[in-house]
């Protein structure tokens, strides 16, 4: 069964979702790391919870891209990943308990179990194609840690790494590491992984409504009414704010509508952390890195200099908000081959209320919004798309502004529902009164009509 182990390593006394635990003995840490195929340098001092990482000289090309093996071993990937992720930032110390935490909260699956759970990775189970792998729907019985029949057990999303090259393995480990440490209602939950032979697989909670992009790109009637769009914007912003304000802040680096997933209640969660990076620390203002991501969401300074900051994410999120408002994609290729950048096209209109209504807002919304609300949403988007990073707000400021807008939308929605409810109740009372008083509909009189 390969590297499968069925025993849950999480402390039974610790609630689900908790990603902090105490390490009382160095021996326990060593065992956990052996399960993950990681290695711990020997240390004779007791109570030491930090390890030093030495970094080789920085290379212009990712070391994983230079490997001959199409799918490097877990140990190879982990070693080179440390150089790629930590070396660029000058971070020389890592907390040991952070490095082994996913051995406790992230289950390790056998390849055969995941293969059976997805009906041999059937095309009928294909949910979508990610940056480095395809995503399939499957079913797992978490009590027995075995595959379940379709419709039984717990539905899961299984992302399988393609075998074309080594770059995907770097992203696979990157996502495993980051999602193994992150716990927030608006960040998708990683429930397991597989590292067996050449197979690299990640297992997530299943998001029944798919991606935000899929809903926005559908023609005709949409399930995304105005209040749902504002809700999705608020929850996505909260997820990104959590990343930026974490103890060890994270830059998502590939924020886009296809990486925002929706559950059955249209609750939004950020996904796909394959390109995520630790944010600058200390007196550093940015991270110098390769320009990776998706066209249409790139901040101008990131394209020009390769400087990555939290404000890079803010720009990308501004584009997502613009997609939510307009229902248009970040980049559209016209029939003549010319590409239209949504942010550049819409920016001049966002400061004009009439232009927002006439040109920008999604026509599928009809009259399902207030003009003032739409313009306030546009006012939140505009500074996020500022050319200068210093002119963009923080995600905390964005969250606050969106929450205020959501309160107004919900208040008007509730008032409307109350009014409709009162009108309905009044009509019922009139009918009851007519029946109880023998009201004649012909003569419009009570009781005294001869026709009664």
CSV table of N, CA and C in Angstrom, one decimal, residues 361-452:
chain,number,residue,atom,x,y,z
A,361,UNK,N,-21.5,47.9,-15.0
A,361,UNK,CA,-22.3,46.9,-14.2
A,361,UNK,C,-22.9,45.8,-15.0
A,362,UNK,N,-22.9,44.6,-14.5
A,362,UNK,CA,-23.4,43.4,-15.2
A,362,UNK,C,-24.9,43.6,-15.5
A,363,UNK,N,-25.2,43.5,-16.8
A,363,UNK,CA,-26.6,43.7,-17.2
A,363,UNK,C,-27.5,42.6,-16.8
A,364,UNK,N,-27.0,41.5,-16.4
A,364,UNK,CA,-27.8,40.4,-16.0
A,364,UNK,C,-28.4,40.6,-14.6
A,365,UNK,N,-27.9,41.6,-13.9
A,365,UNK,CA,-28.5,41.9,-12.6
A,365,UNK,C,-29.8,42.6,-12.7
A,366,UNK,N,-30.1,43.2,-13.9
A,366,UNK,CA,-31.4,43.9,-14.0
A,366,UNK,C,-31.5,45.0,-13.1
A,367,UNK,N,-32.6,45.0,-12.3
A,367,UNK,CA,-32.9,46.0,-11.3
A,367,UNK,C,-32.6,45.5,-9.9
A,368,UNK,N,-31.8,44.5,-9.8
A,368,UNK,CA,-31.6,43.8,-8.5
A,368,UNK,C,-30.5,44.5,-7.7
A,369,UNK,N,-30.4,45.9,-7.8
A,369,UNK,CA,-29.4,46.6,-7.0
A,369,UNK,C,-29.8,48.1,-7.0
A,370,UNK,N,-29.3,48.8,-6.0
A,370,UNK,CA,-29.5,50.2,-5.8
A,370,UNK,C,-28.3,50.9,-6.5
A,371,UNK,N,-28.6,52.0,-7.2
A,371,UNK,CA,-27.6,52.7,-7.9
A,371,UNK,C,-26.5,53.2,-6.9
A,372,UNK,N,-26.9,53.7,-5.7
A,372,UNK,CA,-25.9,54.1,-4.8
A,372,UNK,C,-24.9,53.0,-4.3
A,373,UNK,N,-25.5,51.8,-4.2
A,373,UNK,CA,-24.7,50.7,-3.8
A,373,UNK,C,-23.7,50.3,-4.8
A,374,UNK,N,-24.1,50.3,-6.1
A,374,UNK,CA,-23.2,50.0,-7.2
A,374,UNK,C,-22.1,51.0,-7.3
A,375,UNK,N,-22.4,52.2,-7.1
A,375,UNK,CA,-21.3,53.2,-7.2
A,375,UNK,C,-20.4,53.1,-6.0
A,376,UNK,N,-20.9,52.8,-4.8
A,376,UNK,CA,-20.1,52.6,-3.6
A,376,UNK,C,-19.1,51.4,-3.8
A,377,UNK,N,-19.6,50.4,-4.5
A,377,UNK,CA,-18.8,49.2,-4.8
A,377,UNK,C,-17.7,49.7,-5.7
A,378,UNK,N,-18.0,50.5,-6.7
A,378,UNK,CA,-17.0,50.9,-7.7
A,378,UNK,C,-15.9,51.8,-7.0
A,379,UNK,N,-16.4,52.6,-6.0
A,379,UNK,CA,-15.4,53.4,-5.2
A,379,UNK,C,-14.5,52.6,-4.4
A,380,UNK,N,-14.9,51.4,-4.0
A,380,UNK,CA,-14.0,50.5,-3.3
A,380,UNK,C,-13.0,49.9,-4.2
A,381,UNK,N,-13.4,49.6,-5.4
A,381,UNK,CA,-12.6,48.9,-6.4
A,381,UNK,C,-11.5,49.9,-6.9
A,382,UNK,N,-11.8,51.1,-7.2
A,382,UNK,CA,-10.9,52.0,-7.9
A,382,UNK,C,-9.5,52.2,-7.2
A,383,UNK,N,-9.4,52.4,-5.9
A,383,UNK,CA,-8.1,52.6,-5.3
A,383,UNK,C,-7.3,51.3,-5.3
A,384,UNK,N,-8.0,50.1,-5.3
A,384,UNK,CA,-7.3,48.8,-5.4
A,384,UNK,C,-6.5,48.7,-6.7
A,385,UNK,N,-7.0,49.4,-7.7
A,385,UNK,CA,-6.4,49.3,-9.1
A,385,UNK,C,-5.4,50.4,-9.3
A,386,UNK,N,-5.0,51.2,-8.3
A,386,UNK,CA,-4.1,52.3,-8.4
A,386,UNK,C,-2.8,51.8,-9.0
A,387,UNK,N,-2.2,52.6,-9.9
A,387,UNK,CA,-0.9,52.3,-10.5
A,387,UNK,C,0.2,52.2,-9.5
A,388,UNK,N,0.2,53.0,-8.5
A,388,UNK,CA,1.2,53.0,-7.4
A,388,UNK,C,0.8,52.1,-6.3
A,389,UNK,N,1.7,51.2,-5.8
A,389,UNK,CA,1.3,50.4,-4.7
A,389,UNK,C,1.0,51.2,-3.4
A,390,UNK,N,1.7,52.3,-3.2
A,390,UNK,CA,1.4,53.1,-2.0
A,390,UNK,C,0.1,53.7,-2.0
A,391,UNK,N,-0.6,53.9,-3.2
A,391,UNK,CA,-1.9,54.4,-3.2
A,391,UNK,C,-3.0,53.4,-3.0
A,392,UNK,N,-2.6,52.1,-3.0
A,392,UNK,CA,-3.7,51.1,-2.7
A,392,UNK,C,-3.9,50.9,-1.3
A,393,UNK,N,-5.1,50.5,-0.9
A,393,UNK,CA,-5.4,50.3,0.5
A,393,UNK,C,-4.9,49.0,1.0
A,394,UNK,N,-4.9,48.7,2.3
A,394,UNK,CA,-4.5,47.4,2.8
A,394,UNK,C,-5.8,46.6,2.8
A,395,UNK,N,-5.6,45.3,2.9
A,395,UNK,CA,-6.8,44.4,2.9
A,395,UNK,C,-7.7,44.6,4.1
A,396,UNK,N,-7.2,45.0,5.2
A,396,UNK,CA,-8.0,45.4,6.3
A,396,UNK,C,-8.9,46.5,6.0
A,397,UNK,N,-8.4,47.5,5.3
A,397,UNK,CA,-9.3,48.7,4.9
A,397,UNK,C,-10.3,48.2,3.9
A,398,UNK,N,-9.9,47.4,3.0
A,398,UNK,CA,-10.9,46.9,2.0
A,398,UNK,C,-12.0,46.1,2.6
A,399,UNK,N,-11.6,45.2,3.6
A,399,UNK,CA,-12.6,44.4,4.3
A,399,UNK,C,-13.6,45.3,5.0
A,400,UNK,N,-13.1,46.3,5.7
A,400,UNK,CA,-14.0,47.3,6.4
A,400,UNK,C,-15.0,48.0,5.5
A,401,UNK,N,-14.5,48.4,4.4
A,401,UNK,CA,-15.3,49.1,3.4
A,401,UNK,C,-16.4,48.2,2.8
A,402,UNK,N,-16.0,47.0,2.5
A,402,UNK,CA,-17.0,46.0,2.0
A,402,UNK,C,-18.0,45.6,3.0
A,403,UNK,N,-17.6,45.5,4.2
A,403,UNK,CA,-18.6,45.1,5.3
A,403,UNK,C,-19.6,46.2,5.5
A,404,UNK,N,-19.2,47.5,5.4
A,404,UNK,CA,-20.1,48.6,5.5
A,404,UNK,C,-21.1,48.5,4.4
A,405,UNK,N,-20.6,48.2,3.2
A,405,UNK,CA,-21.5,48.1,2.0
A,405,UNK,C,-22.5,47.0,2.2
A,406,UNK,N,-22.0,45.9,2.7
A,406,UNK,CA,-22.9,44.7,2.9
A,406,UNK,C,-24.0,45.0,3.9
A,407,UNK,N,-23.7,45.7,4.9
A,407,UNK,CA,-24.7,46.1,5.9
A,407,UNK,C,-25.8,46.9,5.3
A,408,UNK,N,-25.5,47.8,4.4
A,408,UNK,CA,-26.5,48.6,3.7
A,408,UNK,C,-27.4,47.7,2.8
A,409,UNK,N,-26.7,46.8,2.0
A,409,UNK,CA,-27.4,45.9,1.1
A,409,UNK,C,-28.3,45.0,1.9
A,410,UNK,N,-27.9,44.4,3.0
A,410,UNK,CA,-28.7,43.5,3.8
A,410,UNK,C,-29.9,44.2,4.4
A,411,UNK,N,-29.6,45.5,4.9
A,411,UNK,CA,-30.7,46.2,5.5
A,411,UNK,C,-31.8,46.5,4.5
A,412,UNK,N,-31.5,46.9,3.3
A,412,UNK,CA,-32.5,47.2,2.3
A,412,UNK,C,-33.2,45.9,1.9
A,413,UNK,N,-32.4,44.9,1.8
A,413,UNK,CA,-33.0,43.6,1.4
A,413,UNK,C,-34.0,43.1,2.5
A,414,UNK,N,-33.7,43.2,3.8
A,414,UNK,CA,-34.5,42.8,4.9
A,414,UNK,C,-35.8,43.7,4.9
A,415,UNK,N,-35.6,45.0,4.7
A,415,UNK,CA,-36.8,45.9,4.7
A,415,UNK,C,-37.7,45.6,3.6
A,416,UNK,N,-37.2,45.2,2.4
A,416,UNK,CA,-38.0,44.8,1.3
A,416,UNK,C,-38.8,43.6,1.6
A,417,UNK,N,-38.1,42.6,2.2
A,417,UNK,CA,-38.8,41.4,2.6
A,417,UNK,C,-39.9,41.6,3.6
A,418,UNK,N,-39.6,42.5,4.6
A,418,UNK,CA,-40.6,42.8,5.6
A,418,UNK,C,-41.8,43.5,4.9
A,419,UNK,N,-41.6,44.4,4.0
A,419,UNK,CA,-42.7,45.1,3.3
A,419,UNK,C,-43.6,44.1,2.5
A,420,UNK,N,-42.9,43.2,1.8
A,420,UNK,CA,-43.6,42.1,1.0
A,420,UNK,C,-44.4,41.2,1.9
A,421,UNK,N,-43.8,40.9,3.1
A,421,UNK,CA,-44.4,40.0,4.0
A,421,UNK,C,-45.6,40.7,4.6
A,422,UNK,N,-45.6,42.0,4.9
A,422,UNK,CA,-46.7,42.7,5.5
A,422,UNK,C,-47.8,42.7,4.5
A,423,UNK,N,-47.5,43.0,3.2
A,423,UNK,CA,-48.5,43.1,2.1
A,423,UNK,C,-49.2,41.7,2.0
A,424,UNK,N,-48.4,40.7,2.0
A,424,UNK,CA,-49.0,39.3,1.9
A,424,UNK,C,-49.9,39.0,3.1
A,425,UNK,N,-49.4,39.4,4.3
A,425,UNK,CA,-50.2,39.1,5.5
A,425,UNK,C,-51.5,39.9,5.4
A,426,UNK,N,-51.5,41.1,5.0
A,426,UNK,CA,-52.7,42.0,4.9
A,426,UNK,C,-53.7,41.3,3.9
A,427,UNK,N,-53.2,40.9,2.8
A,427,UNK,CA,-54.1,40.3,1.8
A,427,UNK,C,-54.8,39.0,2.3
A,428,UNK,N,-54.0,38.2,3.1
A,428,UNK,CA,-54.6,37.0,3.7
A,428,UNK,C,-55.7,37.4,4.7
A,429,UNK,N,-55.4,38.5,5.5
A,429,UNK,CA,-56.4,38.9,6.5
A,429,UNK,C,-57.7,39.4,5.8
A,430,UNK,N,-57.5,40.1,4.7
A,430,UNK,CA,-58.7,40.6,4.0
A,430,UNK,C,-59.6,39.4,3.5
A,431,UNK,N,-58.9,38.4,3.0
A,431,UNK,CA,-59.6,37.2,2.5
A,431,UNK,C,-60.3,36.5,3.6
A,432,UNK,N,-59.6,36.4,4.8
A,432,UNK,CA,-60.2,35.7,5.9
A,432,UNK,C,-61.5,36.5,6.4
A,433,UNK,N,-61.3,37.8,6.4
A,433,UNK,CA,-62.4,38.7,6.8
A,433,UNK,C,-63.6,38.5,5.9
A,434,UNK,N,-63.4,38.5,4.6
A,434,UNK,CA,-64.4,38.3,3.6
A,434,UNK,C,-65.2,37.0,3.8
A,435,UNK,N,-64.4,35.9,4.1
A,435,UNK,CA,-65.0,34.6,4.2
A,435,UNK,C,-65.9,34.6,5.5
A,436,UNK,N,-65.3,35.1,6.6
A,436,UNK,CA,-66.0,35.1,7.9
A,436,UNK,C,-67.2,35.9,7.9
A,437,UNK,N,-67.3,37.0,7.1
A,437,UNK,CA,-68.4,37.9,7.1
A,437,UNK,C,-69.3,37.7,5.9
A,438,UNK,N,-69.2,36.6,5.2
A,438,UNK,CA,-70.0,36.3,4.1
A,438,UNK,C,-70.1,37.5,3.1
A,439,UNK,N,-68.9,37.9,2.6
A,439,UNK,CA,-68.8,39.1,1.7
A,439,UNK,C,-69.2,38.7,0.3
A,440,UNK,N,-70.1,39.5,-0.3
A,440,UNK,CA,-70.5,39.2,-1.7
A,440,UNK,C,-69.6,39.9,-2.7
A,441,UNK,N,-68.9,39.2,-3.5
A,441,UNK,CA,-68.0,39.8,-4.4
A,441,UNK,C,-68.7,40.5,-5.6
A,442,UNK,N,-69.9,40.2,-5.8
A,442,UNK,CA,-70.7,40.8,-6.9
A,442,UNK,C,-71.2,42.2,-6.5
A,443,UNK,N,-71.8,42.2,-5.3
A,443,UNK,CA,-72.4,43.5,-4.9
A,443,UNK,C,-71.4,44.3,-4.0
A,444,UNK,N,-70.3,43.7,-3.6
A,444,UNK,CA,-69.3,44.3,-2.8
A,444,UNK,C,-70.0,44.8,-1.5
A,445,UNK,N,-70.9,43.9,-0.9
A,445,UNK,CA,-71.6,44.2,0.3
A,445,UNK,C,-71.5,43.0,1.2
A,446,UNK,N,-71.7,43.2,2.5
A,446,UNK,CA,-71.6,42.2,3.5
A,446,UNK,C,-72.9,41.7,4.0
A,447,UNK,N,-73.2,40.5,3.9
A,447,UNK,CA,-74.4,39.8,4.5
A,447,UNK,C,-75.8,40.2,3.9
A,448,UNK,N,-76.0,41.5,3.7
A,448,UNK,CA,-77.3,42.0,3.3
A,448,UNK,C,-77.6,41.8,1.9
A,449,UNK,N,-76.7,41.2,1.1
A,449,UNK,CA,-76.9,41.1,-0.3
A,449,UNK,C,-78.0,39.9,-0.6
A,450,UNK,N,-78.9,40.1,-1.5
A,450,UNK,CA,-79.9,39.1,-1.8
A,450,UNK,C,-79.4,37.9,-2.5
A,451,UNK,N,-78.2,38.0,-3.1
A,451,UNK,CA,-77.6,36.9,-3.8
A,451,UNK,C,-76.9,35.9,-2.9
A,452,UNK,N,-76.8,36.2,-1.7
A,452,UNK,CA,-76.1,35.4,-0.7
A,452,UNK,C,-77.0,34.2,-0.3
